[in-house]
Coordinates of C-alpha atoms in Angstrom, one line a residue:
M1 CA 8.6 80.0 -86.2
D2 CA 8.0 82.1 -89.3
W3 CA 5.2 81.2 -91.9
A4 CA 7.8 79.7 -94.5
T5 CA 9.0 77.2 -92.0
L6 CA 5.4 76.3 -91.0
F7 CA 4.2 75.8 -94.5
M8 CA 7.4 73.5 -95.4
K9 CA 6.3 71.4 -92.3
M10 CA 2.7 71.3 -93.5
D11 CA 3.7 70.2 -97.0
A12 CA 6.2 67.6 -95.4
S13 CA 3.1 66.4 -93.2
V14 CA 0.9 66.0 -96.4
D15 CA 3.7 64.1 -98.2
S16 CA 4.2 61.6 -95.4
I17 CA 0.5 61.0 -95.1
T18 CA 0.0 60.6 -98.8
L19 CA 3.0 58.2 -98.9
F20 CA 1.4 56.2 -96.1
V21 CA -2.0 56.0 -97.7
V22 CA -0.5 54.6 -101.0
L23 CA 1.6 52.1 -98.8
L24 CA -1.3 51.0 -96.8
C25 CA -3.4 50.5 -100.1
F26 CA -0.3 48.5 -101.5
C27 CA -0.3 46.2 -98.5
I28 CA -4.1 45.8 -98.8
V29 CA -3.7 44.6 -102.6
I30 CA -0.5 42.4 -101.9
G31 CA -2.1 40.8 -98.9
H32 CA -5.2 39.9 -100.7
L33 CA -3.2 38.3 -103.6
L34 CA -1.1 36.2 -100.6
E35 CA -4.3 35.5 -98.8
K36 CA -4.6 31.8 -100.0
S37 CA -0.9 30.8 -99.6
R38 CA -0.8 32.3 -96.1
W39 CA 2.9 32.2 -96.0
M40 CA 3.1 36.0 -96.0
T41 CA 0.9 37.3 -93.5
E42 CA -0.2 40.9 -93.4
S43 CA 2.4 41.8 -90.8
V44 CA 5.2 40.1 -92.8
T45 CA 4.0 41.8 -95.9
A46 CA 4.0 45.3 -94.3
L47 CA 7.3 44.7 -92.8
F48 CA 8.8 43.9 -96.1
I49 CA 7.2 46.8 -98.0
G50 CA 8.4 49.0 -95.1
L51 CA 11.9 47.7 -95.8
C52 CA 11.9 48.4 -99.5
T53 CA 10.4 51.9 -98.9
G54 CA 13.0 52.7 -96.5
I55 CA 15.6 51.7 -99.0
F56 CA 14.0 53.8 -101.9
I57 CA 13.9 56.9 -99.2
L58 CA 17.6 56.2 -98.1
V59 CA 18.6 56.4 -102.1
T60 CA 16.5 59.4 -102.8
T61 CA 17.6 61.5 -99.7
K62 CA 21.3 60.1 -100.3
G63 CA 21.6 58.4 -96.9
K64 CA 19.8 61.2 -94.8
T65 CA 16.9 59.3 -93.5
S66 CA 14.8 56.2 -94.3
H67 CA 11.4 57.3 -93.2
P68 CA 9.3 60.4 -93.9
F69 CA 8.6 61.3 -90.4
V70 CA 9.9 60.5 -86.9
F71 CA 7.8 58.1 -84.7
D72 CA 6.2 59.3 -81.7
E73 CA 5.5 56.8 -79.2
H74 CA 2.4 58.7 -78.0
L75 CA 0.8 58.5 -81.7
F76 CA 0.8 54.8 -81.0
F77 CA -0.7 54.9 -77.5
I78 CA -3.4 57.6 -78.2
Y79 CA -4.4 56.8 -81.8
L80 CA -3.2 53.3 -83.2
L81 CA -3.4 51.2 -80.1
P82 CA -7.2 52.0 -79.0
P83 CA -8.7 50.5 -82.3
I84 CA -6.5 47.4 -82.1
I85 CA -7.4 46.4 -78.5
F86 CA -11.0 47.6 -78.7
N87 CA -11.7 45.5 -81.6
A88 CA -10.0 42.3 -79.9
G89 CA -12.5 42.6 -77.2
F90 CA -15.4 43.3 -79.5
Q91 CA -14.8 40.4 -81.6
V92 CA -13.7 37.7 -79.1
K93 CA -15.8 34.6 -78.9
K94 CA -17.1 35.4 -75.3
K95 CA -18.4 31.9 -74.4
Q96 CA -15.0 30.3 -75.4
F97 CA -13.1 33.1 -73.6
F98 CA -14.9 32.9 -70.3
Q99 CA -15.3 29.1 -70.4
N100 CA -11.3 29.0 -70.6
F101 CA -10.9 32.1 -68.5
I102 CA -8.7 30.4 -65.8
T103 CA -6.4 29.0 -68.4
I104 CA -6.2 32.3 -70.3
S105 CA -5.5 34.2 -67.1
L106 CA -2.8 31.7 -66.1
L107 CA -0.9 32.1 -69.6
G108 CA -1.7 35.7 -70.2
A109 CA -1.2 37.2 -66.7
V110 CA 1.0 34.6 -64.6
G111 CA 2.8 33.5 -67.9
S112 CA 3.7 37.1 -68.5
L113 CA 5.1 37.6 -65.0
I114 CA 7.2 34.5 -65.4
S115 CA 8.5 35.6 -68.7
F116 CA 9.0 39.2 -67.2
V117 CA 11.2 37.7 -64.3
I118 CA 13.2 35.4 -66.5
I119 CA 14.0 38.3 -69.0
W120 CA 14.7 40.9 -66.3
L121 CA 17.3 38.5 -64.4
G122 CA 18.7 37.1 -67.5
S123 CA 19.3 40.4 -69.1
T124 CA 20.6 41.7 -65.8
F125 CA 23.2 39.0 -65.5
L126 CA 24.3 38.6 -69.4
L127 CA 24.0 42.2 -70.7
K128 CA 26.6 43.2 -67.8
N129 CA 29.2 41.2 -69.6
L130 CA 28.7 43.4 -72.9
D131 CA 29.8 46.3 -71.2
I132 CA 27.0 48.6 -72.6
G133 CA 27.3 51.1 -69.5
F134 CA 24.2 52.8 -69.2
L135 CA 21.8 50.4 -68.0
E136 CA 20.4 50.5 -64.6
I137 CA 18.1 48.2 -62.7
K138 CA 15.0 50.2 -63.9
D139 CA 16.2 49.5 -67.6
Y140 CA 16.7 45.7 -67.1
L141 CA 13.0 45.7 -65.5
A142 CA 11.8 47.7 -68.5
L143 CA 13.4 45.2 -70.8
G144 CA 11.4 42.4 -69.1
A145 CA 8.1 44.2 -69.6
I146 CA 9.1 45.2 -73.1
F147 CA 9.9 41.7 -74.3
S148 CA 7.2 39.8 -72.3
A149 CA 4.7 41.3 -74.8
T150 CA 3.6 38.8 -77.5
D151 CA 2.1 39.2 -80.9
T152 CA -0.1 36.3 -81.9
V153 CA -1.4 37.7 -85.1
C154 CA 0.7 35.3 -87.5
T155 CA -0.8 32.2 -85.6
L156 CA -4.3 33.3 -85.4
Q157 CA -4.4 33.9 -89.2
V158 CA -3.8 30.3 -89.8
L159 CA -5.8 28.7 -87.1
N160 CA -9.1 27.7 -88.0
Q161 CA -11.6 28.9 -85.1
D162 CA -14.2 26.2 -85.9
E163 CA -11.7 23.4 -86.1
T164 CA -9.7 24.1 -83.1
P165 CA -11.9 26.4 -80.9
L166 CA -10.1 25.7 -77.6
L167 CA -6.5 26.4 -79.2
Y168 CA -7.8 29.5 -80.9
S169 CA -9.5 30.8 -77.7
L170 CA -6.4 30.1 -75.5
V171 CA -4.0 31.9 -78.3
F172 CA -6.4 34.9 -78.8
G173 CA -7.2 35.3 -75.2
E174 CA -3.9 34.8 -73.8
G175 CA -2.3 37.3 -76.4
V176 CA -4.7 40.2 -75.4
V177 CA -4.3 39.7 -71.5
N178 CA -0.5 39.4 -72.0
D179 CA -0.2 42.7 -73.8
A180 CA -2.4 44.0 -71.2
T181 CA -0.2 42.7 -68.5
S182 CA 3.0 44.0 -70.1
V183 CA 1.6 47.4 -70.5
V184 CA 0.4 47.4 -66.7
L185 CA 4.0 46.1 -65.7
F186 CA 5.7 48.9 -67.7
N187 CA 3.3 51.7 -66.2
A188 CA 4.2 50.3 -62.7
I189 CA 8.0 50.4 -63.3
Q190 CA 8.0 53.9 -64.7
R191 CA 6.1 55.1 -61.5
F192 CA 8.3 53.5 -58.7
D193 CA 12.0 54.4 -57.5
L194 CA 13.4 51.1 -58.1
S195 CA 17.1 52.1 -57.5
H196 CA 17.0 49.8 -54.3
I197 CA 14.6 46.9 -54.4
T198 CA 13.5 45.7 -50.9
S199 CA 10.8 43.5 -49.6
T200 CA 8.6 46.4 -49.1
V201 CA 9.1 47.9 -52.6
A202 CA 8.6 44.5 -54.2
M203 CA 5.3 44.4 -52.2
E204 CA 4.1 47.8 -53.3
L205 CA 5.0 46.9 -57.0
F206 CA 3.0 43.8 -56.5
V207 CA -0.1 45.7 -55.0
K208 CA 0.2 48.5 -57.6
F209 CA 0.0 45.9 -60.4
F210 CA -3.3 44.3 -59.2
Y211 CA -4.8 47.4 -58.4
L212 CA -4.0 48.8 -61.8
F213 CA -5.5 45.5 -63.1
L214 CA -8.8 45.6 -61.2
T215 CA -9.4 49.2 -61.3
S216 CA -8.8 49.3 -65.3
T217 CA -11.1 46.3 -65.6
V218 CA -14.1 47.7 -63.6
L219 CA -13.6 51.1 -65.7
G220 CA -14.0 49.5 -68.9
I221 CA -17.1 47.3 -67.6
V222 CA -18.8 50.5 -66.3
V223 CA -18.3 52.4 -69.7
G224 CA -19.5 49.5 -71.6
L225 CA -22.7 49.3 -69.4
L226 CA -23.6 52.9 -69.5
T227 CA -23.3 52.9 -73.3
A228 CA -25.6 49.9 -73.5
Y229 CA -28.1 51.4 -70.9
I230 CA -28.2 55.0 -72.9
I231 CA -28.7 53.2 -76.3
K232 CA -31.4 51.0 -74.8
K233 CA -33.4 53.6 -73.0
L234 CA -33.1 56.4 -75.6
Y235 CA -33.2 53.8 -78.7
L236 CA -30.9 56.1 -81.0
G237 CA -31.7 53.9 -84.0
G238 CA -35.3 55.4 -83.9
H239 CA -33.6 58.9 -84.9
S240 CA -30.4 58.0 -86.5
T241 CA -28.1 55.0 -87.0
D242 CA -25.2 57.4 -87.4
R243 CA -25.7 58.5 -83.6
E244 CA -25.7 54.9 -82.4
V245 CA -22.4 54.1 -84.4
A246 CA -20.9 57.4 -83.2
L247 CA -21.9 56.9 -79.5
M248 CA -20.3 53.5 -79.5
I249 CA -17.0 54.7 -81.1
L250 CA -16.8 57.9 -78.9
M251 CA -17.6 56.0 -75.6
A252 CA -15.1 53.5 -76.2
Y253 CA -12.4 55.9 -76.9
L254 CA -13.5 57.9 -73.8
S255 CA -12.9 54.6 -71.7
Y256 CA -9.2 54.6 -73.0
M257 CA -8.7 58.3 -72.4
V258 CA -10.2 58.3 -69.0
A259 CA -7.8 55.4 -68.0
E260 CA -5.0 57.5 -69.1
L261 CA -6.2 60.5 -67.2
L262 CA -6.4 58.5 -64.1
D263 CA -3.3 56.6 -64.7
L264 CA -4.7 53.2 -65.2
S265 CA -4.2 50.6 -67.8
S266 CA -6.0 51.9 -70.7
I267 CA -5.5 49.0 -72.7
L268 CA -7.2 46.6 -70.2
T269 CA -9.9 49.1 -70.0
V270 CA -10.6 49.6 -73.6
F271 CA -10.6 45.5 -74.0
F272 CA -13.3 44.9 -71.5
C273 CA -15.3 47.7 -72.7
G274 CA -15.2 45.9 -76.1
I275 CA -16.5 42.8 -74.6
V276 CA -19.3 44.4 -72.6
M277 CA -20.4 46.4 -75.7
S278 CA -20.7 43.5 -77.8
H279 CA -22.4 41.6 -75.1
Y280 CA -25.1 44.2 -74.5
A281 CA -24.9 47.4 -76.6
W282 CA -24.5 45.7 -79.9
H283 CA -27.8 43.8 -79.7
N284 CA -29.7 47.2 -78.7
V285 CA -28.8 48.9 -81.9
T286 CA -30.6 48.6 -85.4
E287 CA -29.4 45.8 -87.8
K288 CA -27.7 48.5 -90.0
S289 CA -25.4 49.6 -86.9
R290 CA -24.6 46.1 -86.1
I291 CA -23.1 45.6 -89.6
T292 CA -21.3 49.0 -89.5
T293 CA -19.7 48.6 -86.2
K294 CA -18.6 44.9 -86.7
H295 CA -16.9 45.6 -90.0
G296 CA -16.0 49.3 -88.8
F297 CA -14.1 48.4 -85.9
A298 CA -12.4 45.5 -87.6
T299 CA -11.3 47.9 -90.3
L300 CA -9.7 50.5 -88.1
S301 CA -7.8 47.9 -86.2
F302 CA -6.5 46.3 -89.5
I303 CA -5.3 49.7 -90.9
S304 CA -3.7 50.5 -87.4
E305 CA -1.6 47.3 -87.3
I306 CA -0.5 47.7 -91.0
F307 CA 0.7 51.2 -90.2
I308 CA 2.7 50.1 -87.3
F309 CA 4.5 47.3 -89.0
L310 CA 5.0 49.7 -92.2
Y311 CA 7.1 52.1 -90.0
V312 CA 9.0 49.4 -88.2
G313 CA 10.2 48.2 -91.5
M314 CA 11.4 51.7 -92.5
D315 CA 12.7 52.4 -89.1
A316 CA 14.9 49.2 -89.2
L317 CA 17.1 51.3 -91.7
D318 CA 17.3 54.3 -89.6
I319 CA 20.8 56.2 -90.1
E320 CA 20.8 57.9 -86.8
K321 CA 20.6 54.7 -84.8
W322 CA 23.0 52.6 -87.0
K323 CA 25.7 55.3 -86.9
F324 CA 26.0 54.4 -83.1
V325 CA 25.7 50.6 -83.6
S326 CA 28.2 50.7 -86.3
K327 CA 31.1 51.6 -83.8
S328 CA 30.4 48.4 -82.0
P329 CA 28.3 46.0 -84.1
G330 CA 29.3 43.1 -81.8
K331 CA 27.6 44.4 -79.0
S332 CA 24.3 45.1 -81.0
I333 CA 24.4 41.3 -82.2
G334 CA 25.2 40.1 -78.8
V335 CA 22.2 41.9 -77.2
S336 CA 20.0 40.9 -80.0
S337 CA 21.0 37.2 -79.5
I338 CA 20.6 37.5 -75.7
L339 CA 17.1 39.1 -76.0
L340 CA 16.1 36.4 -78.4
L341 CA 17.5 33.7 -76.2
L342 CA 15.6 34.8 -73.2
V343 CA 12.3 35.2 -75.1
L344 CA 12.5 31.5 -76.0
V345 CA 13.4 30.4 -72.5
G346 CA 10.8 32.7 -70.9
R347 CA 8.3 31.5 -73.3
A348 CA 8.8 28.0 -72.5
A349 CA 9.0 28.5 -68.9
S350 CA 5.6 30.0 -68.8
V351 CA 3.7 28.0 -71.1
F352 CA 4.5 24.4 -70.5
P353 CA 4.3 24.4 -66.5
L354 CA 0.9 26.5 -66.8
C355 CA -0.6 24.2 -69.2
F356 CA 0.3 21.2 -67.1
L357 CA -1.4 22.9 -64.1
S358 CA -4.3 23.7 -66.3
N359 CA -4.8 20.2 -67.4
L360 CA -5.1 19.1 -63.6
T361 CA -8.3 21.0 -63.4
R362 CA -9.8 19.5 -66.7
K363 CA -11.5 16.3 -65.9
S364 CA -12.4 15.2 -69.4
Q365 CA -9.3 14.1 -71.5
S366 CA -10.7 15.9 -74.8
D367 CA -10.5 19.1 -72.9
K368 CA -7.0 18.8 -71.8
I369 CA -4.3 20.7 -73.8
G370 CA -2.3 18.1 -75.7
F371 CA 1.6 18.4 -76.0
K372 CA 1.2 19.5 -79.7
Q373 CA -1.2 22.2 -78.9
Q374 CA 1.1 23.3 -76.1
I375 CA 4.0 23.7 -78.8
T376 CA 1.5 25.8 -81.0
V377 CA 0.7 28.1 -78.0
W378 CA 4.3 28.4 -77.3
W379 CA 5.2 29.0 -80.8
A380 CA 2.2 31.8 -81.2
G381 CA 3.9 33.9 -78.3
L382 CA 7.5 33.8 -79.6
M383 CA 6.8 36.6 -82.0
R384 CA 7.0 40.3 -80.8
G385 CA 5.1 43.2 -82.5
A386 CA 3.7 46.5 -82.1
V387 CA 3.4 46.8 -78.2
S388 CA 7.1 45.7 -77.7
V389 CA 8.2 48.3 -80.4
A390 CA 6.0 51.1 -78.7
L391 CA 7.2 50.4 -75.2
A392 CA 10.9 50.4 -76.3
Y393 CA 10.5 53.7 -78.1
N394 CA 8.9 55.1 -75.0
W395 CA 11.6 53.9 -72.8
F396 CA 14.9 54.3 -74.8
T397 CA 14.3 57.3 -77.0
M398 CA 13.2 61.0 -76.6
S399 CA 10.6 62.0 -79.1
G400 CA 11.8 59.5 -81.5
H401 CA 15.4 60.5 -81.6
T402 CA 18.3 58.3 -79.9
Q403 CA 20.5 60.4 -77.7
Q404 CA 23.3 57.8 -76.6
A405 CA 24.8 55.1 -78.1
G406 CA 23.4 52.6 -75.5
N407 CA 19.7 53.7 -76.5
A408 CA 20.6 53.0 -80.1
I409 CA 21.7 49.4 -79.4
M410 CA 18.6 48.8 -77.4
I411 CA 16.3 50.1 -80.0
T412 CA 18.1 48.3 -83.1
S413 CA 18.0 45.3 -81.1
T414 CA 14.5 45.5 -80.3
I415 CA 13.8 46.1 -84.0
T416 CA 15.9 43.0 -84.8
V417 CA 13.9 40.7 -82.5
V418 CA 10.8 42.0 -83.9
L419 CA 11.9 41.5 -87.4
F420 CA 13.3 38.1 -87.0
T421 CA 10.5 36.8 -84.8
N422 CA 7.9 38.1 -87.4
V423 CA 9.6 36.9 -90.7
V424 CA 11.3 33.7 -89.5
C425 CA 8.7 32.6 -87.0
G426 CA 5.9 34.0 -89.3
L427 CA 7.0 32.2 -92.3
L428 CA 7.2 28.9 -90.6
T429 CA 3.9 29.1 -88.8
K430 CA 1.7 27.7 -91.4
P431 CA 3.8 24.6 -92.0
L432 CA 4.1 23.9 -88.2
V433 CA 0.4 24.3 -87.6
R434 CA -0.2 22.1 -90.4
F435 CA 2.2 19.4 -89.0
L436 CA 1.0 19.4 -85.6
L437 CA -2.7 19.9 -86.4
P438 CA -3.4 18.3 -89.4
Q439 CA -6.8 19.4 -91.1
H440 CA -8.8 16.1 -92.0
K441 CA -11.7 18.1 -93.5
Q442 CA -10.2 20.5 -95.6
S443 CA -12.9 20.6 -98.5
S444 CA -15.7 21.1 -96.1
N445 CA -13.9 23.7 -94.3
I446 CA -13.3 25.7 -97.5
M447 CA -16.9 25.3 -98.5
S448 CA -18.1 26.7 -94.9
S449 CA -15.7 29.4 -94.9
E450 CA -16.7 30.6 -98.4
L451 CA -20.3 30.3 -97.2
S452 CA -19.5 32.3 -94.0
S453 CA -17.7 35.0 -96.0
E454 CA -20.7 35.3 -98.5
M455 CA -23.2 35.6 -95.7
S456 CA -21.0 37.8 -93.2
L457 CA -23.2 40.9 -94.2
V458 CA -26.3 39.0 -94.2
L459 CA -26.2 37.2 -90.9
P460 CA -26.3 40.1 -88.7
V461 CA -29.6 41.2 -90.3
L462 CA -31.3 37.8 -89.9
T463 CA -30.1 37.0 -86.4
N464 CA -33.5 37.9 -84.9
R465 CA -35.6 35.9 -87.4
E466 CA -36.8 32.5 -86.7
D467 CA -37.4 29.6 -89.1
P468 CA -41.0 28.7 -89.0
K469 CA -40.4 25.0 -89.9
Q470 CA -38.4 24.8 -86.7
D471 CA -41.0 26.6 -84.5
S472 CA -42.5 23.3 -83.6
M473 CA -39.2 21.8 -82.3
S474 CA -37.5 22.7 -79.1
E475 CA -34.0 24.0 -79.1
S476 CA -32.7 20.4 -77.6
D477 CA -34.8 18.4 -80.1
R478 CA -32.8 20.1 -83.1
L479 CA -29.5 18.8 -81.8
P480 CA -27.8 15.5 -82.4
P481 CA -28.7 12.6 -79.9
N482 CA -25.1 12.8 -78.1
L483 CA -25.0 16.4 -77.9
R484 CA -28.7 16.5 -76.9
M485 CA -27.9 14.0 -73.7
L486 CA -24.8 16.4 -72.9
L487 CA -26.8 19.5 -72.7
T488 CA -29.8 18.2 -70.8
R489 CA -27.6 17.0 -68.0
P490 CA -27.6 19.8 -65.3
T491 CA -24.2 21.6 -65.1
R492 CA -23.3 23.7 -62.4
S493 CA -20.2 25.7 -63.9
V494 CA -19.1 29.2 -63.5
H495 CA -20.7 30.0 -66.8
Y496 CA -23.9 28.4 -65.7
Y497 CA -24.3 30.7 -62.6
W498 CA -23.1 33.6 -64.7
R499 CA -25.7 33.0 -67.4
M500 CA -28.3 32.7 -64.6
F501 CA -27.4 36.2 -63.1
D502 CA -27.1 37.7 -66.4
D503 CA -30.5 36.6 -67.5
S504 CA -32.1 37.5 -64.3
F505 CA -30.5 40.9 -63.4
M506 CA -28.1 42.3 -66.0
R507 CA -30.0 42.0 -69.6
P508 CA -33.4 43.2 -68.4
V509 CA -31.6 46.6 -67.3
F510 CA -29.0 46.9 -70.0
G511 CA -30.4 44.8 -72.9
G512 CA -28.8 42.1 -74.9
R513 CA -29.8 39.2 -77.0
G514 CA -33.3 38.3 -76.7
F515 CA -34.0 41.1 -74.3
V516 CA -34.7 43.8 -76.8
P517 CA -37.6 43.8 -79.3
H518 CA -36.8 43.5 -82.9
I519 CA -37.0 46.5 -84.9
P520 CA -35.4 46.7 -88.3
S521 CA -33.4 49.5 -89.7
P522 CA -35.5 52.0 -92.1
N523 CA -35.8 51.0 -95.4
Q524 CA -34.4 47.4 -94.7
N525 CA -37.7 45.4 -94.7
Y526 CA -37.2 44.6 -98.3
L527 CA -33.8 42.9 -97.6
H528 CA -35.5 40.6 -95.0
E529 CA -38.3 39.7 -97.6
R530 CA -35.7 38.9 -100.3
L531 CA -32.9 37.1 -98.1
L532 CA -34.9 35.3 -95.6
P533 CA -36.1 32.4 -97.9
E534 CA -32.4 31.8 -99.1
Q535 CA -31.3 31.8 -95.5
H536 CA -34.1 29.4 -94.6
T537 CA -32.8 27.1 -97.4
I538 CA -29.3 27.3 -95.9
V539 CA -30.1 26.7 -92.6
E540 CA -32.1 23.5 -93.5

């Protein structure tokens, strides 16, 4: 390659990056303007902007291309996916997540397996009638893994975590575990010779799946605990807040890359690494580091998600793929319709029976998952997003290019399903949730949300301070009578025993809330002195 060609590629790369930075800024501005209505979520907004940009590029290039560069699935798995999954684990409400862990595991892991089997078998029998030609048994299994990966972002954006904590926890936790399960299944399918499925091969696939699930989880926990221990022992904040933040970022990314090197499920590893870091390491750092990490990880995740949906919108108009599809449009429409139907059926077959089983284990009627809540959970998992797109590119393309007509049909069908479920289901999510779960205290919720947004940067700074007016009261005395009676009764749940073990063995070694002395960041004492009286007024 001569220097002229190299410089031309560098210029093209700079142009592409500049374009995407401009589009990302545009998405943020438009998303802010549409935030109150919530009819157009960030993902749908990014898809529409990507479509409009693709049309503009098609016109300016005279139909040669619709996007500035070719998508590389490795770009997604190495750079874009880690911050999304890590932030999901880092921001998760751990108490709700682990109190509903059995139900979340049923919906996320067992539900994904049910959906995988239905989509695999359904596509095997139905797509053969369309005479696509090249699909083999591994391709049908891959389709099951690709389309069992859900995207619950649209539903989470309109659910209120304070009003419906159970439902929010189920949708959020199930979405993350579901994506992890789909990726583990996809990796297992890639590594096995499935030309002839026997009982032995099926058992090996089953064992491999749980081996990946278990070892990936353990690796994430170990890296998270190691990070907490290092920060607690060295107290890096005493030297530099930047070192604390840098260590948390690099250790999280290290867990992901080590899982990739060991052929484990990196998505599961980095998710549990995020949970462990938020439980231990986050409480060991200075106040400034807590604020930085909380909002920094969320920002990286937000940018990665918007980037992916922008590209999906552009690639929906890719000429290379549509040239193949235009020769047989009926096949493409048929494949898209069949896959969409299988997604609907597979989702229903996994959610409603598993929710019924979960309700059998819940003694209290108020803790049971109602039928309207089950419909919301079912609807939340209909949307397909970034993980499905990346897996489809990984399986049916080579370095972003489509080599066969069948591959082009499968990619365009995947993009069609993603666009349809995100646009149609995304636009109907808010009215559906309002109809099924009416909000009775809208005004008070607005005030509380505004108050929480204004204090979002202040609360992490004040978490370790106590209100002197409440020192004379015990924790149970400050609660309402009914809640006080409930909490004073002895309980012996799994969460209860975990808290005993955590307080006795884990937190003394790895730190955490209440086990690390409160030392404010340098030059932050004046902030406590100015904001603390206001915070006491708000609490009272």
